[in-house]
Amino acid sequence: MAVIADRCPGIQVTVVDLNAERIAAWNDPDLSQLPVYEPELDAVVGRARGQNLHFTTAVEEAIAAADMVFISVNTPTKTRGLGAGQASDLRWVEASARTVAQAARGHTIVVEKSTLPVRTAEVIQTILSAATGDGNGCSFSVLSNPEFLAEGTAIPDLEAPDRVLIGGDDPAAIAALAAIYGQWVPAERILTTNLWSSELSKLTANAFLAQRISSINSIAAVCEATGADVREVAKAIGADSRIGAKFLQAGPGFGGSCFQKDILNLVYLYRHYGLEEVAAYWEQVVTLNTWQQQRIARLVVTRLFGTVSGKRIGVLGFAFKADTNDTRESPAIRICRDLLEEGAILQILDPKVEEGQITAGLVQPAGGGEGSWLPVADVHQAASGADALLLLTEWQAFAQIDWPAVAAVMRQPAWLFDTRAKADGAAARAAGLNVWTVGEGSG
Ligand code: UGA
């Protein structure tokens, strides 16, 4: 929304939320205090806020004044009830649709921006059409406009998208939304489809991206076993233009709020339609991802003589990828939990993740492991007294570690486990550490 406001000075954009604290944070005069860390976002908000970008808790008022409403609420995987563990929880989408139905005036275009299961637009349409029958003169068009930005590169992704996708069946509404994007996106990159194709394309794009990561992680394990190097394999296959070089980095498994959730959504949909083989095929992408995370935790324990109980391990990075403070579904969570279960003492460092987020991720169920963890402020503290450093997020700073200084404060024999192939492994080896790098065979 900030980018739309920045690119379309003639449009008034009002972001509403019931959470007053959140809205206050978005209105904080100090732009470094915005609730989301995303490179360049502060500059975009700084330019538009107070001009044509507003943050408020006056939800009904803003809806009544709007020609177009974007529903951008979260849709986590259901934890209980029908479809638990796979289907998306649509309670906030439904609540938003009801609020729009009740507060809107005149004709309103309602845009699904949240990632939703296929045919959710139908739910929204049904709720809205109940309001249309109220005789208060309001009417609605529903569009699907999924978002393809990735965290960490959100602003450049929005400013120069590969494509914008608009699904719907009302040509006037589609044209109105296309005209907004058309202010900065070339016309040939604005694709229009029917509603269901648009919803399905979003889930499919994420499923294909996640599948590439599970594929390369599966090859990483083979490389480690055979003496091949996954980066050499990725380069060789990525040179084929039909495969392409992007999204072939082996790592600790994908995290983030979307990939697992979206695949499980598809799996639920396929099962609903009786497509068991298709469901099993895609489910395997998630299974392999979980396996990769468990395998890394096991590997750390094995290399440290089969036990990490009472041993200090420095954890470098907790966010699910670099350049974000987002920890949702971060591989660090499962890997750290497994190590805590084994009794390790984790010294966790992340340049952008706050202690509260780490606590929320690592809360152990009753009767959980015996380990403990503490946040640390720099690599030196993470390494202090540790038997190993475990690099989990590819922050650029971790490429420039002073290895002789770090090795000097570790307990010997010491290890570096680099799940992102980010650190200077040769320098760490030269400083006397044992080094394990994801996908690197020992030859
Ligand atoms: C992903 C998609 O890339 C976006 O197109 C989509 O809009 C977004 O989900 C969404 O649905 O909201 P995001 O999760 O922000 O974006 O970040 P990615 O760059 O896709 O990374 C996801 C995970 O995969 C991270 O844990 C990352 O470290 C991992 N990854 C990515 C790899 O392990 N290897 C790679 O080569 C690429």
CSV table of C-alpha atoms and ligand atoms in Angstrom, one decimal:
chain,number,residue,atom,x,y,z
A,1,MET,CA,0.0,0.0,0.0
A,2,ALA,CA,2.9,2.3,0.7
A,3,VAL,CA,4.3,1.7,-2.7
A,4,ILE,CA,0.9,2.3,-4.4
A,5,ALA,CA,0.7,5.6,-2.5
A,6,ASP,CA,4.2,6.5,-3.4
A,7,ARG,CA,3.7,5.7,-7.1
A,8,CYS,CA,0.1,7.2,-7.4
A,9,PRO,CA,0.1,10.7,-5.8
A,10,GLY,CA,-3.5,11.2,-7.0
A,11,ILE,CA,-4.8,8.2,-4.9
A,12,GLN,CA,-5.5,8.5,-1.2
A,13,VAL,CA,-4.4,5.2,0.5
A,14,THR,CA,-5.7,4.5,4.1
A,15,VAL,CA,-4.4,1.5,6.0
A,16,VAL,CA,-6.7,0.4,8.7
A,17,ASP,CA,-6.3,-2.1,11.6
A,18,LEU,CA,-8.1,-2.8,14.8
A,19,ASN,CA,-4.8,-3.0,16.6
A,20,ALA,CA,-4.2,0.6,17.9
A,21,GLU,CA,-0.6,-0.2,19.0
A,22,ARG,CA,0.3,-1.4,15.5
A,23,ILE,CA,-1.2,1.6,13.9
A,24,ALA,CA,0.6,3.9,16.3
A,25,ALA,CA,3.9,2.2,15.4
A,26,TRP,CA,3.2,2.8,11.7
A,27,ASN,CA,2.6,6.5,12.6
A,28,ASP,CA,5.8,6.8,14.7
A,29,PRO,CA,7.7,9.9,13.6
A,30,ASP,CA,10.9,7.8,13.9
A,31,LEU,CA,10.9,5.8,10.7
A,32,SER,CA,13.4,3.3,12.2
A,33,GLN,CA,10.7,2.2,14.6
A,34,LEU,CA,8.2,0.9,11.9
A,35,PRO,CA,6.9,-2.5,12.9
A,36,VAL,CA,8.3,-4.3,9.9
A,37,TYR,CA,12.0,-4.3,9.0
A,38,GLU,CA,12.2,-4.2,5.2
A,39,PRO,CA,15.0,-2.5,3.3
A,40,GLU,CA,13.9,0.8,1.7
A,41,LEU,CA,10.4,0.7,3.3
A,42,ASP,CA,11.2,3.5,5.7
A,43,ALA,CA,12.1,5.8,2.8
A,44,VAL,CA,8.9,4.9,0.9
A,45,VAL,CA,6.7,5.4,4.0
A,46,GLY,CA,8.5,8.6,4.8
A,47,ARG,CA,7.8,10.1,1.4
A,48,ALA,CA,4.0,9.2,1.3
A,49,ARG,CA,2.9,9.2,4.9
A,50,GLY,CA,0.8,12.3,5.7
A,51,GLN,CA,0.5,13.1,2.0
A,52,ASN,CA,-1.6,10.3,0.6
A,53,LEU,CA,-0.8,7.4,2.9
A,54,HIS,CA,-2.6,7.3,6.2
A,55,PHE,CA,-2.7,4.8,9.0
A,56,THR,CA,-5.8,4.7,11.3
A,57,THR,CA,-8.0,2.6,13.5
A,58,ALA,CA,-11.1,4.3,12.0
A,59,VAL,CA,-12.0,1.1,10.1
A,60,GLU,CA,-15.7,1.8,9.2
A,61,GLU,CA,-15.1,5.4,8.3
A,62,ALA,CA,-12.3,4.5,5.9
A,63,ILE,CA,-14.3,1.7,4.3
A,64,ALA,CA,-17.3,4.1,3.8
A,65,ALA,CA,-15.1,6.6,2.0
A,66,ALA,CA,-13.3,4.0,-0.2
A,67,ASP,CA,-13.9,3.1,-3.8
A,68,MET,CA,-11.7,0.1,-3.4
A,69,VAL,CA,-10.9,-2.0,-0.4
A,70,PHE,CA,-8.0,-4.5,-0.2
A,71,ILE,CA,-8.4,-7.3,2.3
A,72,SER,CA,-4.9,-8.0,3.5
A,73,VAL,CA,-5.4,-10.0,6.7
A,74,ASN,CA,-3.5,-13.1,7.7
A,75,THR,CA,-4.7,-16.6,6.9
A,76,PRO,CA,-2.7,-19.0,9.0
A,77,THR,CA,-3.1,-22.8,8.9
A,78,LYS,CA,-6.0,-24.0,11.1
A,79,THR,CA,-4.7,-25.6,14.3
A,80,ARG,CA,-8.0,-27.3,15.2
A,81,GLY,CA,-11.3,-28.4,13.8
A,82,LEU,CA,-12.1,-29.4,10.2
A,83,GLY,CA,-9.0,-29.4,8.0
A,84,ALA,CA,-6.7,-28.7,11.0
A,85,GLY,CA,-3.0,-28.7,10.0
A,86,GLN,CA,-3.7,-28.1,6.4
A,87,ALA,CA,-6.7,-25.8,5.6
A,88,SER,CA,-6.4,-22.0,6.1
A,89,ASP,CA,-8.2,-20.3,8.9
A,90,LEU,CA,-10.4,-17.8,7.2
A,91,ARG,CA,-11.9,-16.2,10.3
A,92,TRP,CA,-10.3,-12.8,9.7
A,93,VAL,CA,-11.1,-12.8,6.0
A,94,GLU,CA,-14.8,-13.5,6.8
A,95,ALA,CA,-14.8,-10.9,9.6
A,96,SER,CA,-13.3,-8.3,7.2
A,97,ALA,CA,-15.9,-9.1,4.5
A,98,ARG,CA,-18.7,-8.7,7.0
A,99,THR,CA,-17.2,-5.3,8.1
A,100,VAL,CA,-16.9,-4.2,4.5
A,101,ALA,CA,-20.5,-5.3,3.8
A,102,GLN,CA,-21.8,-3.3,6.7
A,103,ALA,CA,-19.7,-0.2,6.3
A,104,ALA,CA,-19.4,0.3,2.6
A,105,ARG,CA,-21.3,3.0,0.7
A,106,GLY,CA,-22.1,3.1,-3.0
A,107,HIS,CA,-20.2,0.8,-5.3
A,108,THR,CA,-17.1,-0.7,-3.8
A,109,ILE,CA,-14.4,-2.9,-5.4
A,110,VAL,CA,-13.2,-5.5,-2.9
A,111,VAL,CA,-9.8,-6.9,-3.7
A,112,GLU,CA,-8.5,-10.1,-2.1
A,113,LYS,CA,-4.8,-9.4,-1.4
A,114,SER,CA,-4.3,-12.1,1.3
A,115,THR,CA,-3.3,-15.4,-0.1
A,116,LEU,CA,-6.4,-17.6,0.1
A,117,PRO,CA,-7.6,-21.0,-0.7
A,118,VAL,CA,-9.1,-21.4,-4.2
A,119,ARG,CA,-12.7,-20.3,-4.3
A,120,THR,CA,-12.5,-18.0,-1.3
A,121,ALA,CA,-13.8,-15.1,-3.5
A,122,GLU,CA,-17.1,-17.0,-3.5
A,123,VAL,CA,-17.3,-16.7,0.3
A,124,ILE,CA,-16.5,-13.0,0.1
A,125,GLN,CA,-19.1,-12.5,-2.7
A,126,THR,CA,-21.8,-14.3,-0.8
A,127,ILE,CA,-21.3,-12.2,2.4
A,128,LEU,CA,-21.2,-9.0,0.3
A,129,SER,CA,-24.3,-9.9,-1.7
A,130,ALA,CA,-26.2,-10.4,1.5
A,131,ALA,CA,-25.5,-6.8,2.2
A,132,THR,CA,-26.4,-5.8,-1.3
A,133,GLY,CA,-29.9,-7.1,-0.6
A,134,ASP,CA,-30.3,-4.8,2.4
A,135,GLY,CA,-31.7,-2.1,0.2
A,136,ASN,CA,-29.1,0.5,1.3
A,137,GLY,CA,-28.0,1.0,-2.3
A,138,CYS,CA,-24.5,-0.5,-2.0
A,139,SER,CA,-23.0,-2.9,-4.5
A,140,PHE,CA,-19.7,-4.8,-4.8
A,141,SER,CA,-17.3,-6.3,-7.3
A,142,VAL,CA,-14.8,-8.9,-6.0
A,143,LEU,CA,-11.3,-9.2,-7.5
A,144,SER,CA,-8.3,-11.4,-6.7
A,145,ASN,CA,-5.0,-9.7,-6.8
A,146,PRO,CA,-2.4,-11.9,-5.2
A,147,GLU,CA,1.0,-10.6,-4.1
A,148,PHE,CA,4.2,-12.0,-5.3
A,149,LEU,CA,6.8,-9.9,-3.4
A,150,ALA,CA,9.4,-11.7,-1.3
A,151,GLU,CA,10.5,-10.3,2.1
A,152,GLY,CA,13.8,-8.7,2.1
A,153,THR,CA,13.3,-7.5,-1.5
A,154,ALA,CA,9.7,-6.3,-1.2
A,155,ILE,CA,10.2,-2.7,-2.4
A,156,PRO,CA,12.2,-3.6,-5.6
A,157,ASP,CA,9.8,-6.5,-6.2
A,158,LEU,CA,6.8,-4.1,-6.0
A,159,GLU,CA,8.4,-1.3,-8.0
A,160,ALA,CA,9.4,-3.6,-10.9
A,161,PRO,CA,7.3,-6.8,-10.6
A,162,ASP,CA,7.7,-9.7,-13.1
A,163,ARG,CA,3.9,-9.5,-13.3
A,164,VAL,CA,0.8,-8.2,-11.6
A,165,LEU,CA,-2.1,-10.7,-11.6
A,166,ILE,CA,-5.8,-9.6,-11.5
A,167,GLY,CA,-8.5,-12.1,-11.4
A,168,GLY,CA,-12.2,-11.3,-11.8
A,169,ASP,CA,-15.3,-11.2,-13.9
A,170,ASP,CA,-16.2,-7.5,-13.8
A,171,PRO,CA,-14.3,-5.8,-16.7
A,172,ALA,CA,-14.8,-2.3,-15.2
A,173,ALA,CA,-13.4,-3.4,-11.8
A,174,ILE,CA,-10.5,-5.1,-13.5
A,175,ALA,CA,-9.8,-2.0,-15.5
A,176,ALA,CA,-9.9,0.2,-12.4
A,177,LEU,CA,-7.4,-1.9,-10.6
A,178,ALA,CA,-5.2,-2.3,-13.7
A,179,ALA,CA,-5.2,1.5,-14.1
A,180,ILE,CA,-3.6,1.8,-10.6
A,181,TYR,CA,-0.8,-0.6,-11.4
A,182,GLY,CA,-0.5,0.9,-14.9
A,183,GLN,CA,0.9,4.1,-13.3
A,184,TRP,CA,4.2,2.3,-13.0
A,185,VAL,CA,4.0,-1.2,-14.3
A,186,PRO,CA,4.2,-1.8,-18.1
A,187,ALA,CA,0.8,-3.0,-19.5
A,188,GLU,CA,2.2,-6.3,-20.8
A,189,ARG,CA,3.1,-7.3,-17.2
A,190,ILE,CA,-0.5,-6.9,-16.0
A,191,LEU,CA,-2.2,-10.2,-16.5
A,192,THR,CA,-5.9,-10.8,-16.1
A,193,THR,CA,-7.6,-14.1,-15.5
A,194,ASN,CA,-10.8,-15.5,-14.0
A,195,LEU,CA,-11.0,-15.4,-10.2
A,196,TRP,CA,-10.2,-19.0,-9.6
A,197,SER,CA,-7.2,-19.1,-11.9
A,198,SER,CA,-5.8,-16.1,-10.1
A,199,GLU,CA,-6.2,-17.7,-6.7
A,200,LEU,CA,-4.8,-21.0,-7.9
A,201,SER,CA,-1.8,-19.3,-9.6
A,202,LYS,CA,-0.7,-17.7,-6.4
A,203,LEU,CA,-0.7,-21.1,-4.6
A,204,THR,CA,1.0,-22.8,-7.5
A,205,ALA,CA,3.8,-20.2,-7.8
A,206,ASN,CA,4.7,-20.8,-4.2
A,207,ALA,CA,4.4,-24.5,-4.5
A,208,PHE,CA,6.8,-24.5,-7.5
A,209,LEU,CA,9.3,-22.2,-5.7
A,210,ALA,CA,9.2,-24.4,-2.6
A,211,GLN,CA,9.6,-27.5,-4.7
A,212,ARG,CA,12.8,-26.1,-6.2
A,213,ILE,CA,14.2,-25.6,-2.7
A,214,SER,CA,13.3,-29.2,-1.5
A,215,SER,CA,14.7,-30.5,-4.8
A,216,ILE,CA,18.1,-28.7,-4.3
A,217,ASN,CA,18.2,-29.7,-0.6
A,218,SER,CA,17.6,-33.3,-1.6
A,219,ILE,CA,20.6,-33.0,-4.0
A,220,ALA,CA,22.6,-31.4,-1.2
A,221,ALA,CA,22.3,-34.5,0.9
A,222,VAL,CA,23.5,-36.6,-2.0
A,223,CYS,CA,26.4,-34.3,-2.6
A,224,GLU,CA,27.5,-34.6,1.0
A,225,ALA,CA,27.4,-38.4,0.7
A,226,THR,CA,29.2,-38.7,-2.6
A,227,GLY,CA,31.8,-35.9,-2.6
A,228,ALA,CA,30.0,-33.7,-5.1
A,229,ASP,CA,29.4,-30.0,-4.4
A,230,VAL,CA,25.8,-28.7,-4.5
A,231,ARG,CA,26.9,-25.2,-5.6
A,232,GLU,CA,28.7,-26.6,-8.6
A,233,VAL,CA,25.7,-28.8,-9.4
A,234,ALA,CA,23.3,-25.8,-9.1
A,235,LYS,CA,25.5,-23.7,-11.3
A,236,ALA,CA,25.7,-26.4,-13.9
A,237,ILE,CA,21.9,-27.1,-14.0
A,238,GLY,CA,21.0,-23.4,-13.6
A,239,ALA,CA,22.9,-22.6,-16.8
A,240,ASP,CA,20.2,-24.4,-18.7
A,241,SER,CA,17.7,-21.6,-19.5
A,242,ARG,CA,14.8,-24.0,-19.1
A,243,ILE,CA,15.8,-24.5,-15.4
A,244,GLY,CA,17.3,-21.1,-14.6
A,245,ALA,CA,19.8,-20.1,-12.0
A,246,LYS,CA,17.5,-18.6,-9.3
A,247,PHE,CA,16.1,-20.4,-6.2
A,248,LEU,CA,18.7,-23.2,-6.3
A,249,GLN,CA,20.5,-22.4,-3.0
A,250,ALA,CA,20.6,-25.3,-0.6
A,251,GLY,CA,20.0,-24.4,3.0
A,252,PRO,CA,18.3,-25.3,6.2
A,253,GLY,CA,15.0,-25.7,4.5
A,254,PHE,CA,12.5,-23.0,3.5
A,255,GLY,CA,10.7,-21.0,6.2
A,256,GLY,CA,8.4,-18.0,6.1
A,257,SER,CA,4.7,-17.6,6.5
A,258,CYS,CA,3.8,-18.8,3.0
A,259,PHE,CA,5.4,-21.8,1.4
A,260,GLN,CA,4.4,-24.5,3.8
A,261,LYS,CA,0.9,-23.0,4.4
A,262,ASP,CA,0.2,-22.7,0.7
A,263,ILE,CA,1.3,-26.2,-0.2
A,264,LEU,CA,-0.8,-27.6,2.7
A,265,ASN,CA,-3.7,-25.6,1.4
A,266,LEU,CA,-3.2,-27.2,-2.1
A,267,VAL,CA,-2.9,-30.6,-0.5
A,268,TYR,CA,-6.2,-30.1,1.3
A,269,LEU,CA,-7.8,-28.9,-1.9
A,270,TYR,CA,-6.6,-32.0,-3.9
A,271,ARG,CA,-7.8,-34.4,-1.2
A,272,HIS,CA,-11.2,-32.6,-1.2
A,273,TYR,CA,-11.4,-33.4,-4.9
A,274,GLY,CA,-10.3,-37.0,-4.4
A,275,LEU,CA,-6.9,-36.4,-6.0
A,276,GLU,CA,-4.9,-38.5,-3.5
A,277,GLU,CA,-1.8,-39.1,-5.7
A,278,VAL,CA,-1.5,-35.3,-6.5
A,279,ALA,CA,-1.9,-34.5,-2.8
A,280,ALA,CA,0.8,-37.0,-1.8
A,281,TYR,CA,3.2,-35.6,-4.6
A,282,TRP,CA,3.0,-32.0,-3.2
A,283,GLU,CA,3.0,-33.1,0.4
A,284,GLN,CA,6.4,-34.6,-0.1
A,285,VAL,CA,7.8,-31.1,-0.7
A,286,VAL,CA,6.9,-30.2,2.9
A,287,THR,CA,8.0,-33.6,4.2
A,288,LEU,CA,11.5,-33.2,2.7
A,289,ASN,CA,11.7,-29.7,4.1
A,290,THR,CA,11.0,-30.9,7.6
A,291,TRP,CA,13.5,-33.7,7.1
A,292,GLN,CA,16.2,-31.3,6.1
A,293,GLN,CA,15.8,-29.3,9.3
A,294,GLN,CA,15.8,-32.4,11.5
A,295,ARG,CA,18.8,-33.8,9.6
A,296,ILE,CA,20.8,-30.6,10.4
A,297,ALA,CA,20.0,-30.8,14.1
A,298,ARG,CA,21.0,-34.5,14.2
A,299,LEU,CA,24.2,-33.9,12.3
A,300,VAL,CA,25.3,-31.2,14.8
A,301,VAL,CA,24.7,-33.7,17.7
A,302,THR,CA,26.5,-36.5,15.9
A,303,ARG,CA,29.6,-34.4,15.1
A,304,LEU,CA,29.8,-33.2,18.7
A,305,PHE,CA,30.5,-36.7,19.8
A,306,GLY,CA,26.8,-37.7,20.0
A,307,THR,CA,25.8,-35.3,22.7
A,308,VAL,CA,25.2,-31.6,23.1
A,309,SER,CA,24.0,-31.8,26.6
A,310,GLY,CA,25.4,-28.8,28.6
A,311,LYS,CA,27.4,-27.7,25.6
A,312,ARG,CA,27.3,-24.1,24.3
A,313,ILE,CA,26.4,-23.6,20.6
A,314,GLY,CA,26.4,-20.2,19.0
A,315,VAL,CA,23.5,-19.7,16.7
A,316,LEU,CA,24.1,-17.2,13.9
A,317,GLY,CA,20.8,-15.9,12.6
A,318,PHE,CA,17.2,-16.6,13.6
A,319,ALA,CA,15.1,-14.9,10.9
A,320,PHE,CA,13.8,-17.2,8.1
A,321,LYS,CA,16.0,-15.4,5.6
A,322,ALA,CA,18.3,-12.4,5.6
A,323,ASP,CA,17.1,-8.8,5.5
A,324,THR,CA,14.0,-9.4,7.4
A,325,ASN,CA,13.0,-9.6,11.1
A,326,ASP,CA,10.3,-12.1,10.3
A,327,THR,CA,10.7,-15.4,12.1
A,328,ARG,CA,7.5,-17.2,11.1
A,329,GLU,CA,8.2,-20.8,10.3
A,330,SER,CA,11.9,-20.0,10.4
A,331,PRO,CA,14.0,-23.2,10.1
A,332,ALA,CA,15.9,-21.8,13.1
A,333,ILE,CA,12.9,-22.6,15.3
A,334,ARG,CA,12.8,-26.3,14.6
A,335,ILE,CA,16.6,-26.8,14.6
A,336,CYS,CA,17.0,-24.8,17.9
A,337,ARG,CA,14.1,-26.7,19.5
A,338,ASP,CA,15.7,-30.0,18.6
A,339,LEU,CA,19.0,-28.9,20.0
A,340,LEU,CA,17.3,-27.7,23.2
A,341,GLU,CA,15.6,-31.0,23.4
A,342,GLU,CA,19.1,-32.5,23.5
A,343,GLY,CA,20.1,-30.2,26.3
A,344,ALA,CA,22.2,-27.6,24.5
A,345,ILE,CA,22.9,-24.1,25.7
A,346,LEU,CA,22.2,-21.8,22.7
A,347,GLN,CA,23.8,-18.4,22.4
A,348,ILE,CA,21.5,-16.8,19.7
A,349,LEU,CA,22.5,-13.8,17.6
A,350,ASP,CA,20.3,-12.1,15.0
A,351,PRO,CA,20.9,-8.5,14.0
A,352,LYS,CA,17.2,-7.7,13.5
A,353,VAL,CA,15.1,-10.2,15.5
A,354,GLU,CA,14.0,-9.2,19.0
A,355,GLU,CA,14.4,-11.4,22.1
A,356,GLY,CA,10.6,-11.7,22.5
A,357,GLN,CA,10.3,-13.2,19.0
A,358,ILE,CA,12.9,-15.8,19.8
A,359,THR,CA,11.2,-16.6,23.1
A,360,ALA,CA,7.9,-17.0,21.3
A,361,GLY,CA,9.5,-19.4,18.8
A,362,LEU,CA,11.3,-21.5,21.3
A,363,VAL,CA,8.7,-21.9,24.0
A,364,GLN,CA,8.9,-25.6,24.8
A,365,PRO,CA,5.8,-27.7,25.5
A,366,ALA,CA,5.6,-28.9,29.1
A,367,GLY,CA,8.2,-31.6,29.8
A,368,GLY,CA,10.4,-30.3,26.9
A,369,GLY,CA,14.1,-30.5,26.7
A,370,GLU,CA,16.6,-29.5,29.3
A,371,GLY,CA,18.5,-27.0,27.3
A,372,SER,CA,18.5,-23.2,27.6
A,373,TRP,CA,19.2,-20.2,25.4
A,374,LEU,CA,20.2,-16.6,25.7
A,375,PRO,CA,20.3,-13.8,23.2
A,376,VAL,CA,23.8,-12.4,22.4
A,377,ALA,CA,24.9,-9.1,20.8
A,378,ASP,CA,27.8,-10.1,18.6
A,379,VAL,CA,29.6,-13.1,17.0
A,380,HIS,CA,32.3,-13.0,19.7
A,381,GLN,CA,29.6,-13.6,22.4
A,382,ALA,CA,27.9,-16.2,20.3
A,383,ALA,CA,31.3,-18.1,20.1
A,384,SER,CA,32.4,-17.6,23.7
A,385,GLY,CA,33.0,-20.9,25.3
A,386,ALA,CA,31.1,-22.7,22.5
A,387,ASP,CA,31.9,-26.0,20.9
A,388,ALA,CA,30.2,-25.0,17.7
A,389,LEU,CA,28.8,-22.1,15.7
A,390,LEU,CA,25.7,-22.9,13.7
A,391,LEU,CA,25.0,-20.5,10.9
A,392,LEU,CA,21.2,-20.5,10.0
A,393,THR,CA,20.5,-17.1,8.3
A,394,GLU,CA,22.6,-15.7,5.5
A,395,TRP,CA,23.1,-12.2,7.0
A,396,GLN,CA,25.9,-10.5,5.0
A,397,ALA,CA,27.8,-9.8,8.3
A,398,PHE,CA,28.4,-13.5,8.7
A,399,ALA,CA,30.5,-13.5,5.5
A,400,GLN,CA,33.0,-11.2,7.2
A,401,ILE,CA,33.8,-13.0,10.5
A,402,ASP,CA,37.2,-12.6,12.0
A,403,TRP,CA,37.8,-16.3,12.3
A,404,PRO,CA,41.2,-16.3,14.2
A,405,ALA,CA,39.6,-14.1,16.9
A,406,VAL,CA,36.4,-16.2,17.1
A,407,ALA,CA,38.3,-19.5,17.2
A,408,ALA,CA,40.4,-18.2,20.1
A,409,VAL,CA,37.3,-17.9,22.4
A,410,MET,CA,35.7,-21.3,21.4
A,411,ARG,CA,36.3,-24.6,23.2
A,412,GLN,CA,38.4,-26.9,21.1
A,413,PRO,CA,37.9,-29.0,19.1
A,414,ALA,CA,35.4,-26.5,17.7
A,415,TRP,CA,33.0,-26.7,14.7
A,416,LEU,CA,31.4,-24.4,12.2
A,417,PHE,CA,28.2,-25.8,10.8
A,418,ASP,CA,27.2,-23.5,7.9
A,419,THR,CA,23.7,-24.3,6.6
A,420,ARG,CA,23.8,-21.4,4.1
A,421,ALA,CA,27.3,-21.7,2.7
A,422,LYS,CA,27.7,-18.1,3.7
A,423,ALA,CA,30.8,-18.0,5.9
A,424,ASP,CA,34.3,-18.0,4.7
A,425,GLY,CA,34.9,-21.8,5.3
A,426,ALA,CA,38.5,-21.7,4.2
A,427,ALA,CA,39.3,-18.9,6.7
A,428,ALA,CA,37.5,-20.8,9.5
A,429,ARG,CA,39.5,-24.0,8.6
A,430,ALA,CA,42.7,-22.0,8.6
A,431,ALA,CA,41.8,-20.8,12.1
A,432,GLY,CA,41.6,-24.4,13.2
A,433,LEU,CA,37.9,-25.1,13.1
A,434,ASN,CA,36.2,-28.2,11.7
A,435,VAL,CA,33.8,-27.0,9.1
A,436,TRP,CA,30.6,-28.6,7.7
A,437,THR,CA,29.0,-26.8,4.9
A,438,VAL,CA,25.6,-27.8,3.5
A,439,GLY,CA,25.9,-29.7,0.2
A,440,GLU,CA,29.7,-29.9,0.3
A,441,GLY,CA,30.9,-33.4,-0.1
A,442,SER,CA,34.1,-34.3,1.8
A,443,GLY,CA,35.6,-35.7,-1.4
B,1,UGA,C1,7.8,-16.2,-1.0
B,1,UGA,C2,7.8,-16.1,-2.5
B,1,UGA,O1,9.2,-16.0,-3.0
B,1,UGA,C3,7.1,-14.8,-3.0
B,1,UGA,O2,7.0,-14.7,-4.4
B,1,UGA,C4,5.7,-14.8,-2.4
B,1,UGA,O3,5.0,-13.6,-2.7
B,1,UGA,C5,5.8,-14.9,-0.9
B,1,UGA,O4,6.5,-16.1,-0.5
B,1,UGA,C6,4.4,-14.9,-0.3
B,1,UGA,O5,3.6,-15.7,-0.7
B,1,UGA,O6,4.1,-14.0,0.5
B,1,UGA,P1,9.3,-15.1,1.0
B,1,UGA,O7,8.7,-16.2,1.8
B,1,UGA,O8,9.2,-13.7,1.5
B,1,UGA,O9,8.6,-15.1,-0.5
B,1,UGA,O10,10.8,-15.3,0.7
B,1,UGA,P2,11.7,-16.3,-0.3
B,1,UGA,O11,12.8,-15.5,-0.8
B,1,UGA,O12,10.8,-17.0,-1.2
B,1,UGA,O13,12.3,-17.4,0.7
B,1,UGA,C7,11.5,-18.4,1.4
B,1,UGA,C8,12.4,-19.4,2.1
B,1,UGA,O14,13.1,-20.2,1.1
B,1,UGA,C9,13.5,-18.7,3.0
B,1,UGA,O15,13.6,-19.5,4.2
B,1,UGA,C10,14.7,-18.8,2.1
B,1,UGA,O16,15.9,-18.8,2.9
B,1,UGA,C11,14.5,-20.1,1.4
B,1,UGA,N1,15.3,-20.2,0.2
B,1,UGA,C12,15.0,-19.4,-0.9
B,1,UGA,C13,16.2,-21.2,0.1
B,1,UGA,O17,16.5,-22.0,1.0
B,1,UGA,N2,16.9,-21.3,-1.1
B,1,UGA,C14,16.7,-20.5,-2.2
B,1,UGA,O18,17.3,-20.7,-3.2
B,1,UGA,C15,15.7,-19.5,-2.1
